[in-house]
Amino acid sequence: MNAIPQLLFDALSLGGIYAMAALGIALIFGVMKLVNFAHGEYIAFCVFALIVPSTDAVAVMFLGKAPAILLIPMLLLIGAVVAVASEFFVFRHVRNATPVAMMISSFALGFVIQNTLLLIYSSRPKAVSLWPELNQPVSIIGASIPLLQIIVIFTTLLVVVTLALLLKRTRIGLEMRAAAENFTMARLLGVRANVVITGAFALSGALAAAVALIMVTQTGVADIRMGGQIMLVAFIATVIGGLGSLPGAVAAGFLIGAASVILQGFLPLEARPFRDAFLYTLVIVSLLLRPDGLFAPRSTKPRV
Amino acid sequence: MSKLGIFDVAVRYGKVPALSDVSFTVEEGERLFISGPNGAGKSSLLKAICGAAPTSHGRIEVDGDVLNGRSPEAIARLGLTMVPEGREIFGTLTVEENLRVGTGIRRDKAAIETDIEGVYESFPILGERRHANAGALSGGQQQMLAIGRGLMTNPKLMLVDEPSLGLAPNIVDQVYETLVNLQDDRGLTLIIVEQSSARAARVGGRMVLLRGGTVVGDGDAAKFAESDLLKEAYFGQDQSEEAT
């Protein structure tokens, strides 16, 4: 009876996670035309940074023991540091390579991170109990919603607004937008390539940490493969949104989240196991109709 | 002082040479046209100076600072600015944001606001549309914006690549009038790539003539317009001179 508000909250919170992950990818693609497939592994890395390194099935909290007010900024910082380090040690050296070569190095980096986690924590998924009280339901407009969903929706809004303000109002934001549109021209005007790219990676890594916190609270599991699935969806969101378009990435993230929840809710019972097949069919249709993405950046060809 | 020296410079794209053995110097406050037919290496030379294309040989200096091997952003900090072919304005940024992109290198933060107003005084249309997306400007307005954007870096030397490209002749007149005025006001050194040697002769200044990636002539633009050297440089490519 209260299915509609329930669906709405489900769609918004799932879409919010996808949107944040997609933003992390779109930010880096914008400034250096790199599709960073290691982004999912940043998320996994941040999740595992919460627990004590061991191969046991039940995780012992490490950083996860800290109070939220300390834990959140610390994990965002860890995400940013991992991403910036990966740029410094890996992507900086392939910056002038073809986009395909850069993408393949991001796969390689992803495998390195994943296997490092495998070595330290083993491949068994671990039960992690971070802020379990957030999964308690609260009643809103007749629907019973886990508190976390509401937090996720507000976090997404906060992230999107903060990012928009940062890009619109700050010097580094202006430089990032200029560099995303025409990197060479921005450099000719004195914009430092390294500063802009490092900034984009730091933001992207912090976004990965935010997604990690939400995922681990929601699922209660730390799994070294957890980055893969969300990375795939987030990548699809950036493509559908129009590669390089930040508003497009956010909108497409929400769109995929909504489509996924709606399919889950309205598909006939026997078809539900194939939900993702339906979802990706929609993705294909969308790409056939709008190959440049639904929200492709306006053509910036010079006017004559 | 901003004396530019180019010594024996070569640029190649892969195995294809674009420039070889190019040498000349430009004095402070001088106006130099670089002319020549398509594929002569005019744009390559400008790109080599501003750091957008690597040199394979030779040396480029400004006031004794060697530019080769420096990044474009480092060269911009030495007081060189580029107004590139096709304008390359940031179409998704507003007019004012375009002007601010290049101000990050300046130490005199206080003067930036007055300089922006100065650009709006020189180009009133940019002031009127300061909050509009730059992509919505006409070609001529975009050329003005590209020049204004370059000025906001507070340069000593301005490189302008084909400012007349794709613009109506009366707009081109305006662009050149602006450039000459700016030079008179600020003592800028100007290097302009201009395919039409007749246009260069009319504006006046020195001209370096390129052909096949090497310098084939160097002298007063007005004298070039009548000489056989020019015809030789263009070598029967009459269509290149259609603007004359």
CSV table of C-alpha atoms in Angstrom, one decimal, chain A:
chain,number,residue,atom,x,y,z
A,1,MET,CA,0.0,0.0,0.0
A,2,ASN,CA,2.9,2.3,0.7
A,3,ALA,CA,4.8,0.8,-2.2
A,4,ILE,CA,5.3,4.1,-4.1
A,5,PRO,CA,7.1,6.1,-1.5
A,6,GLN,CA,9.1,3.0,-0.6
A,7,LEU,CA,10.1,2.7,-4.3
A,8,LEU,CA,10.9,6.3,-4.5
A,9,PHE,CA,13.3,6.2,-1.5
A,10,ASP,CA,14.9,3.0,-2.8
A,11,ALA,CA,15.4,4.6,-6.2
A,12,LEU,CA,16.9,7.8,-4.8
A,13,SER,CA,19.3,6.1,-2.5
A,14,LEU,CA,20.5,3.5,-5.0
A,15,GLY,CA,20.7,6.2,-7.6
A,16,GLY,CA,22.6,8.4,-5.2
A,17,ILE,CA,25.3,5.8,-4.8
A,18,TYR,CA,25.6,5.3,-8.5
A,19,ALA,CA,25.7,9.0,-9.1
A,20,MET,CA,28.6,9.5,-6.6
A,21,ALA,CA,30.6,6.7,-8.1
A,22,ALA,CA,29.8,8.0,-11.6
A,23,LEU,CA,31.0,11.5,-10.6
A,24,GLY,CA,34.3,10.0,-9.5
A,25,ILE,CA,34.9,8.5,-12.9
A,26,ALA,CA,33.6,11.5,-14.9
A,27,LEU,CA,35.8,14.0,-13.0
A,28,ILE,CA,38.9,12.2,-14.1
A,29,PHE,CA,37.7,11.5,-17.6
A,30,GLY,CA,37.0,15.2,-17.9
A,31,VAL,CA,40.5,16.4,-17.2
A,32,MET,CA,42.6,13.6,-18.7
A,33,LYS,CA,40.4,11.4,-20.9
A,34,LEU,CA,41.1,8.5,-18.7
A,35,VAL,CA,38.4,5.9,-17.9
A,36,ASN,CA,39.7,4.9,-14.5
A,37,PHE,CA,38.7,1.3,-14.0
A,38,ALA,CA,40.6,1.2,-10.8
A,39,HIS,CA,37.9,3.4,-9.3
A,40,GLY,CA,36.0,0.4,-8.0
A,41,GLU,CA,39.2,-0.8,-6.3
A,42,TYR,CA,39.6,2.6,-4.5
A,43,ILE,CA,36.2,1.8,-3.0
A,44,ALA,CA,37.2,-1.7,-1.9
A,45,PHE,CA,40.4,-0.3,-0.5
A,46,CYS,CA,38.6,2.2,1.6
A,47,VAL,CA,36.3,-0.5,2.9
A,48,PHE,CA,39.2,-2.6,4.0
A,49,ALA,CA,41.0,0.3,5.6
A,50,LEU,CA,38.2,0.2,8.2
A,51,ILE,CA,39.2,-3.2,9.5
A,52,VAL,CA,42.2,-4.8,11.1
A,53,PRO,CA,44.3,-6.7,8.5
A,54,SER,CA,43.7,-10.4,9.0
A,55,THR,CA,42.2,-13.4,7.1
A,56,ASP,CA,39.5,-14.1,9.7
A,57,ALA,CA,35.8,-14.3,8.6
A,58,VAL,CA,34.6,-11.8,11.1
A,59,ALA,CA,36.2,-8.4,10.8
A,60,VAL,CA,37.7,-6.6,13.8
A,61,MET,CA,37.3,-2.9,13.4
A,62,PHE,CA,40.4,-0.8,13.1
A,63,LEU,CA,39.7,2.6,11.7
A,64,GLY,CA,36.0,1.6,11.9
A,65,LYS,CA,36.2,2.0,15.7
A,66,ALA,CA,36.8,5.7,15.5
A,67,PRO,CA,33.8,8.0,16.2
A,68,ALA,CA,32.0,9.1,13.0
A,69,ILE,CA,33.3,12.7,13.3
A,70,LEU,CA,36.8,11.4,13.0
A,71,LEU,CA,36.2,8.3,10.9
A,72,ILE,CA,34.5,10.1,8.0
A,73,PRO,CA,37.1,12.8,7.3
A,74,MET,CA,39.9,10.2,7.8
A,75,LEU,CA,38.4,7.8,5.3
A,76,LEU,CA,37.8,10.6,2.8
A,77,LEU,CA,41.4,11.5,3.2
A,78,ILE,CA,42.5,7.9,2.7
A,79,GLY,CA,40.5,7.7,-0.5
A,80,ALA,CA,42.0,10.9,-1.8
A,81,VAL,CA,45.5,9.8,-0.9
A,82,VAL,CA,45.1,6.4,-2.7
A,83,ALA,CA,43.8,8.1,-5.8
A,84,VAL,CA,46.5,10.8,-5.8
A,85,ALA,CA,49.2,8.2,-5.3
A,86,SER,CA,47.9,6.1,-8.1
A,87,GLU,CA,48.1,9.2,-10.4
A,88,PHE,CA,51.6,10.0,-9.2
A,89,PHE,CA,53.0,6.5,-9.6
A,90,VAL,CA,51.0,5.2,-12.6
A,91,PHE,CA,48.8,7.6,-14.6
A,92,ARG,CA,51.3,10.4,-14.7
A,93,HIS,CA,53.7,8.2,-16.7
A,94,VAL,CA,51.1,7.3,-19.4
A,95,ARG,CA,49.5,10.8,-19.6
A,96,ASN,CA,50.6,11.3,-23.2
A,97,ALA,CA,49.7,7.7,-24.2
A,98,THR,CA,46.5,6.9,-26.1
A,99,PRO,CA,43.3,6.7,-24.1
A,100,VAL,CA,43.2,2.9,-24.7
A,101,ALA,CA,46.7,2.5,-23.2
A,102,MET,CA,45.7,4.7,-20.2
A,103,MET,CA,42.5,2.6,-19.7
A,104,ILE,CA,44.5,-0.6,-19.8
A,105,SER,CA,46.9,0.7,-17.1
A,106,SER,CA,43.9,1.5,-15.0
A,107,PHE,CA,42.8,-2.2,-15.3
A,108,ALA,CA,46.4,-3.2,-14.3
A,109,LEU,CA,46.3,-0.9,-11.3
A,110,GLY,CA,42.9,-2.3,-10.3
A,111,PHE,CA,44.3,-5.8,-10.3
A,112,VAL,CA,47.3,-4.8,-8.3
A,113,ILE,CA,45.1,-3.2,-5.6
A,114,GLN,CA,42.7,-6.1,-5.6
A,115,ASN,CA,45.4,-8.7,-5.3
A,116,THR,CA,47.1,-6.7,-2.5
A,117,LEU,CA,43.8,-6.8,-0.6
A,118,LEU,CA,43.5,-10.5,-1.4
A,119,LEU,CA,47.0,-11.2,0.0
A,120,ILE,CA,46.3,-9.4,3.2
A,121,TYR,CA,42.6,-10.1,3.9
A,122,SER,CA,42.0,-13.4,1.9
A,123,SER,CA,39.1,-13.7,-0.6
A,124,ARG,CA,36.4,-14.6,1.9
A,125,PRO,CA,33.8,-11.9,2.3
A,126,LYS,CA,33.8,-10.6,5.9
A,127,ALA,CA,31.0,-9.4,8.1
A,128,VAL,CA,31.5,-5.8,9.1
A,129,SER,CA,29.2,-4.0,11.4
A,130,LEU,CA,29.6,-0.3,10.9
A,131,TRP,CA,26.9,1.9,12.4
A,132,PRO,CA,24.3,-0.9,12.5
A,133,GLU,CA,21.8,1.4,14.1
A,134,LEU,CA,21.5,3.3,10.8
A,135,ASN,CA,19.7,0.3,9.3
A,136,GLN,CA,16.8,0.7,11.7
A,137,PRO,CA,13.6,1.7,9.9
A,138,VAL,CA,12.0,5.1,10.4
A,139,SER,CA,8.5,6.0,9.3
A,140,ILE,CA,8.2,8.7,6.6
A,141,ILE,CA,5.0,9.5,4.7
A,142,GLY,CA,3.7,6.1,5.5
A,143,ALA,CA,6.7,4.2,4.3
A,144,SER,CA,9.2,2.4,6.5
A,145,ILE,CA,12.6,3.5,5.4
A,146,PRO,CA,16.0,2.6,6.8
A,147,LEU,CA,17.5,5.7,8.3
A,148,LEU,CA,20.6,5.1,6.1
A,149,GLN,CA,18.6,5.6,2.9
A,150,ILE,CA,17.7,9.0,4.0
A,151,ILE,CA,21.3,9.7,4.9
A,152,VAL,CA,22.4,8.5,1.6
A,153,ILE,CA,20.0,10.8,-0.3
A,154,PHE,CA,21.1,13.8,1.8
A,155,THR,CA,24.8,12.9,1.4
A,156,THR,CA,24.4,12.7,-2.4
A,157,LEU,CA,22.7,16.1,-2.4
A,158,LEU,CA,25.4,17.5,-0.2
A,159,VAL,CA,28.1,16.0,-2.4
A,160,VAL,CA,26.6,17.3,-5.6
A,161,VAL,CA,26.0,20.8,-4.3
A,162,THR,CA,29.4,21.0,-2.7
A,163,LEU,CA,31.1,19.8,-5.9
A,164,ALA,CA,29.0,22.3,-8.0
A,165,LEU,CA,30.0,25.1,-5.7
A,166,LEU,CA,33.6,24.1,-5.8
A,167,LEU,CA,33.7,23.9,-9.5
A,168,LYS,CA,31.8,27.2,-10.0
A,169,ARG,CA,33.2,29.3,-7.2
A,170,THR,CA,36.8,28.4,-6.6
A,171,ARG,CA,40.0,29.0,-8.6
A,172,ILE,CA,40.8,25.3,-8.9
A,173,GLY,CA,37.2,24.7,-10.0
A,174,LEU,CA,37.5,27.2,-12.8
A,175,GLU,CA,40.8,25.7,-13.8
A,176,MET,CA,39.3,22.2,-13.8
A,177,ARG,CA,36.4,23.2,-16.0
A,178,ALA,CA,38.7,25.0,-18.4
A,179,ALA,CA,41.0,22.0,-18.5
A,180,ALA,CA,38.1,19.6,-19.0
A,181,GLU,CA,37.1,21.6,-22.1
A,182,ASN,CA,40.5,22.2,-23.6
A,183,PHE,CA,43.5,21.0,-21.7
A,184,THR,CA,46.1,22.4,-24.0
A,185,MET,CA,44.6,25.9,-24.1
A,186,ALA,CA,44.3,25.9,-20.3
A,187,ARG,CA,48.0,25.1,-20.0
A,188,LEU,CA,48.9,27.8,-22.5
A,189,LEU,CA,47.1,30.2,-20.1
A,190,GLY,CA,49.3,29.0,-17.3
A,191,VAL,CA,47.0,26.5,-15.7
A,192,ARG,CA,49.3,23.8,-14.2
A,193,ALA,CA,48.4,20.4,-15.5
A,194,ASN,CA,49.7,18.6,-12.4
A,195,VAL,CA,47.6,20.7,-10.0
A,196,VAL,CA,44.4,20.2,-11.9
A,197,ILE,CA,44.9,16.5,-12.4
A,198,THR,CA,45.9,15.9,-8.8
A,199,GLY,CA,42.9,17.9,-7.7
A,200,ALA,CA,40.6,15.8,-9.8
A,201,PHE,CA,42.1,12.5,-8.5
A,202,ALA,CA,41.8,13.7,-4.9
A,203,LEU,CA,38.1,14.6,-5.3
A,204,SER,CA,37.5,11.3,-7.1
A,205,GLY,CA,39.2,9.3,-4.3
A,206,ALA,CA,37.2,11.1,-1.7
A,207,LEU,CA,34.0,10.3,-3.6
A,208,ALA,CA,35.1,6.6,-3.7
A,209,ALA,CA,35.5,6.7,0.1
A,210,ALA,CA,32.0,8.1,0.6
A,211,VAL,CA,30.6,5.3,-1.6
A,212,ALA,CA,32.6,2.8,0.4
A,213,LEU,CA,31.2,4.0,3.7
A,214,ILE,CA,27.6,3.8,2.4
A,215,MET,CA,28.1,0.4,0.9
A,216,VAL,CA,29.6,-1.1,3.9
A,217,THR,CA,27.0,0.3,6.2
A,218,GLN,CA,24.2,-0.9,3.9
A,219,THR,CA,25.5,-4.4,3.2
A,220,GLY,CA,27.5,-5.2,6.3
A,221,VAL,CA,30.0,-7.0,4.2
A,222,ALA,CA,33.6,-6.3,3.1
A,223,ASP,CA,34.4,-8.2,-0.1
A,224,ILE,CA,37.5,-7.6,-2.2
A,225,ARG,CA,35.2,-7.9,-5.3
A,226,MET,CA,32.7,-5.3,-4.1
A,227,GLY,CA,34.2,-2.5,-6.3
A,228,GLY,CA,33.6,-4.3,-9.6
A,229,GLN,CA,29.9,-4.3,-9.7
A,230,ILE,CA,29.5,-0.6,-8.8
A,231,MET,CA,32.3,0.4,-11.1
A,232,LEU,CA,30.5,-1.2,-14.0
A,233,VAL,CA,27.2,0.6,-13.2
A,234,ALA,CA,29.0,3.8,-12.6
A,235,PHE,CA,31.0,3.5,-15.9
A,236,ILE,CA,27.7,2.9,-17.7
A,237,ALA,CA,26.2,5.9,-16.1
A,238,THR,CA,29.1,8.1,-17.3
A,239,VAL,CA,28.7,6.8,-20.8
A,240,ILE,CA,24.9,7.3,-20.8
A,241,GLY,CA,25.3,10.7,-19.3
A,242,GLY,CA,27.7,11.7,-22.0
A,243,LEU,CA,31.4,11.1,-21.2
A,244,GLY,CA,32.9,14.1,-19.5
A,245,SER,CA,29.6,15.7,-18.5
A,246,LEU,CA,29.3,15.9,-14.7
A,247,PRO,CA,25.6,16.8,-14.5
A,248,GLY,CA,25.1,14.0,-17.0
A,249,ALA,CA,26.9,11.5,-14.8
A,250,VAL,CA,24.7,12.5,-11.8
A,251,ALA,CA,21.5,12.3,-13.8
A,252,ALA,CA,22.4,9.0,-15.4
A,253,GLY,CA,23.4,7.6,-12.0
A,254,PHE,CA,20.0,8.4,-10.7
A,255,LEU,CA,18.3,7.2,-13.8
A,256,ILE,CA,20.0,3.7,-13.6
A,257,GLY,CA,19.2,3.5,-9.9
A,258,ALA,CA,15.6,4.3,-10.6
A,259,ALA,CA,15.3,1.9,-13.6
A,260,SER,CA,16.9,-0.8,-11.5
A,261,VAL,CA,14.4,-0.3,-8.6
A,262,ILE,CA,11.4,0.0,-10.9
A,263,LEU,CA,12.3,-3.2,-12.7
A,264,GLN,CA,12.8,-5.0,-9.4
A,265,GLY,CA,9.4,-3.8,-8.2
A,266,PHE,CA,7.3,-4.3,-11.3
A,267,LEU,CA,8.8,-7.2,-13.3
A,268,PRO,CA,6.8,-10.4,-13.1
A,269,LEU,CA,8.2,-12.6,-10.3
A,270,GLU,CA,9.7,-15.2,-12.7
A,271,ALA,CA,11.5,-12.5,-14.7
A,272,ARG,CA,13.1,-10.8,-11.7
A,273,PRO,CA,16.2,-12.9,-11.6
A,274,PHE,CA,16.9,-11.4,-15.0
A,275,ARG,CA,16.5,-7.9,-13.9
A,276,ASP,CA,20.0,-6.9,-14.9
A,277,ALA,CA,19.4,-8.2,-18.4
A,278,PHE,CA,16.4,-5.9,-18.7
A,279,LEU,CA,18.4,-3.1,-17.3
A,280,TYR,CA,21.3,-3.4,-19.7
A,281,THR,CA,18.8,-3.8,-22.6
A,282,LEU,CA,17.5,-0.4,-21.7
A,283,VAL,CA,21.2,0.8,-21.6
A,284,ILE,CA,21.7,-0.5,-25.1
A,285,VAL,CA,18.5,1.1,-26.4
A,286,SER,CA,19.5,4.4,-24.8
A,287,LEU,CA,23.0,4.2,-26.5
A,288,LEU,CA,21.4,3.3,-29.9
A,289,LEU,CA,19.1,6.3,-29.7
A,290,ARG,CA,21.7,8.7,-28.2
A,291,PRO,CA,25.2,7.4,-28.9
A,292,ASP,CA,26.8,10.6,-27.4
A,293,GLY,CA,24.9,10.1,-24.2
A,294,LEU,CA,21.6,11.5,-23.0
A,295,PHE,CA,23.2,14.7,-21.6
A,296,ALA,CA,26.2,15.1,-24.0
A,297,PRO,CA,28.1,18.4,-23.5
A,298,ARG,CA,27.0,21.0,-26.0
A,299,SER,CA,29.2,21.0,-29.1
A,300,THR,CA,32.1,23.3,-28.6
A,301,LYS,CA,33.2,23.6,-32.2
A,302,PRO,CA,34.4,27.0,-33.0
A,303,ARG,CA,31.8,29.2,-34.6
A,304,VAL,CA,32.7,30.9,-37.8
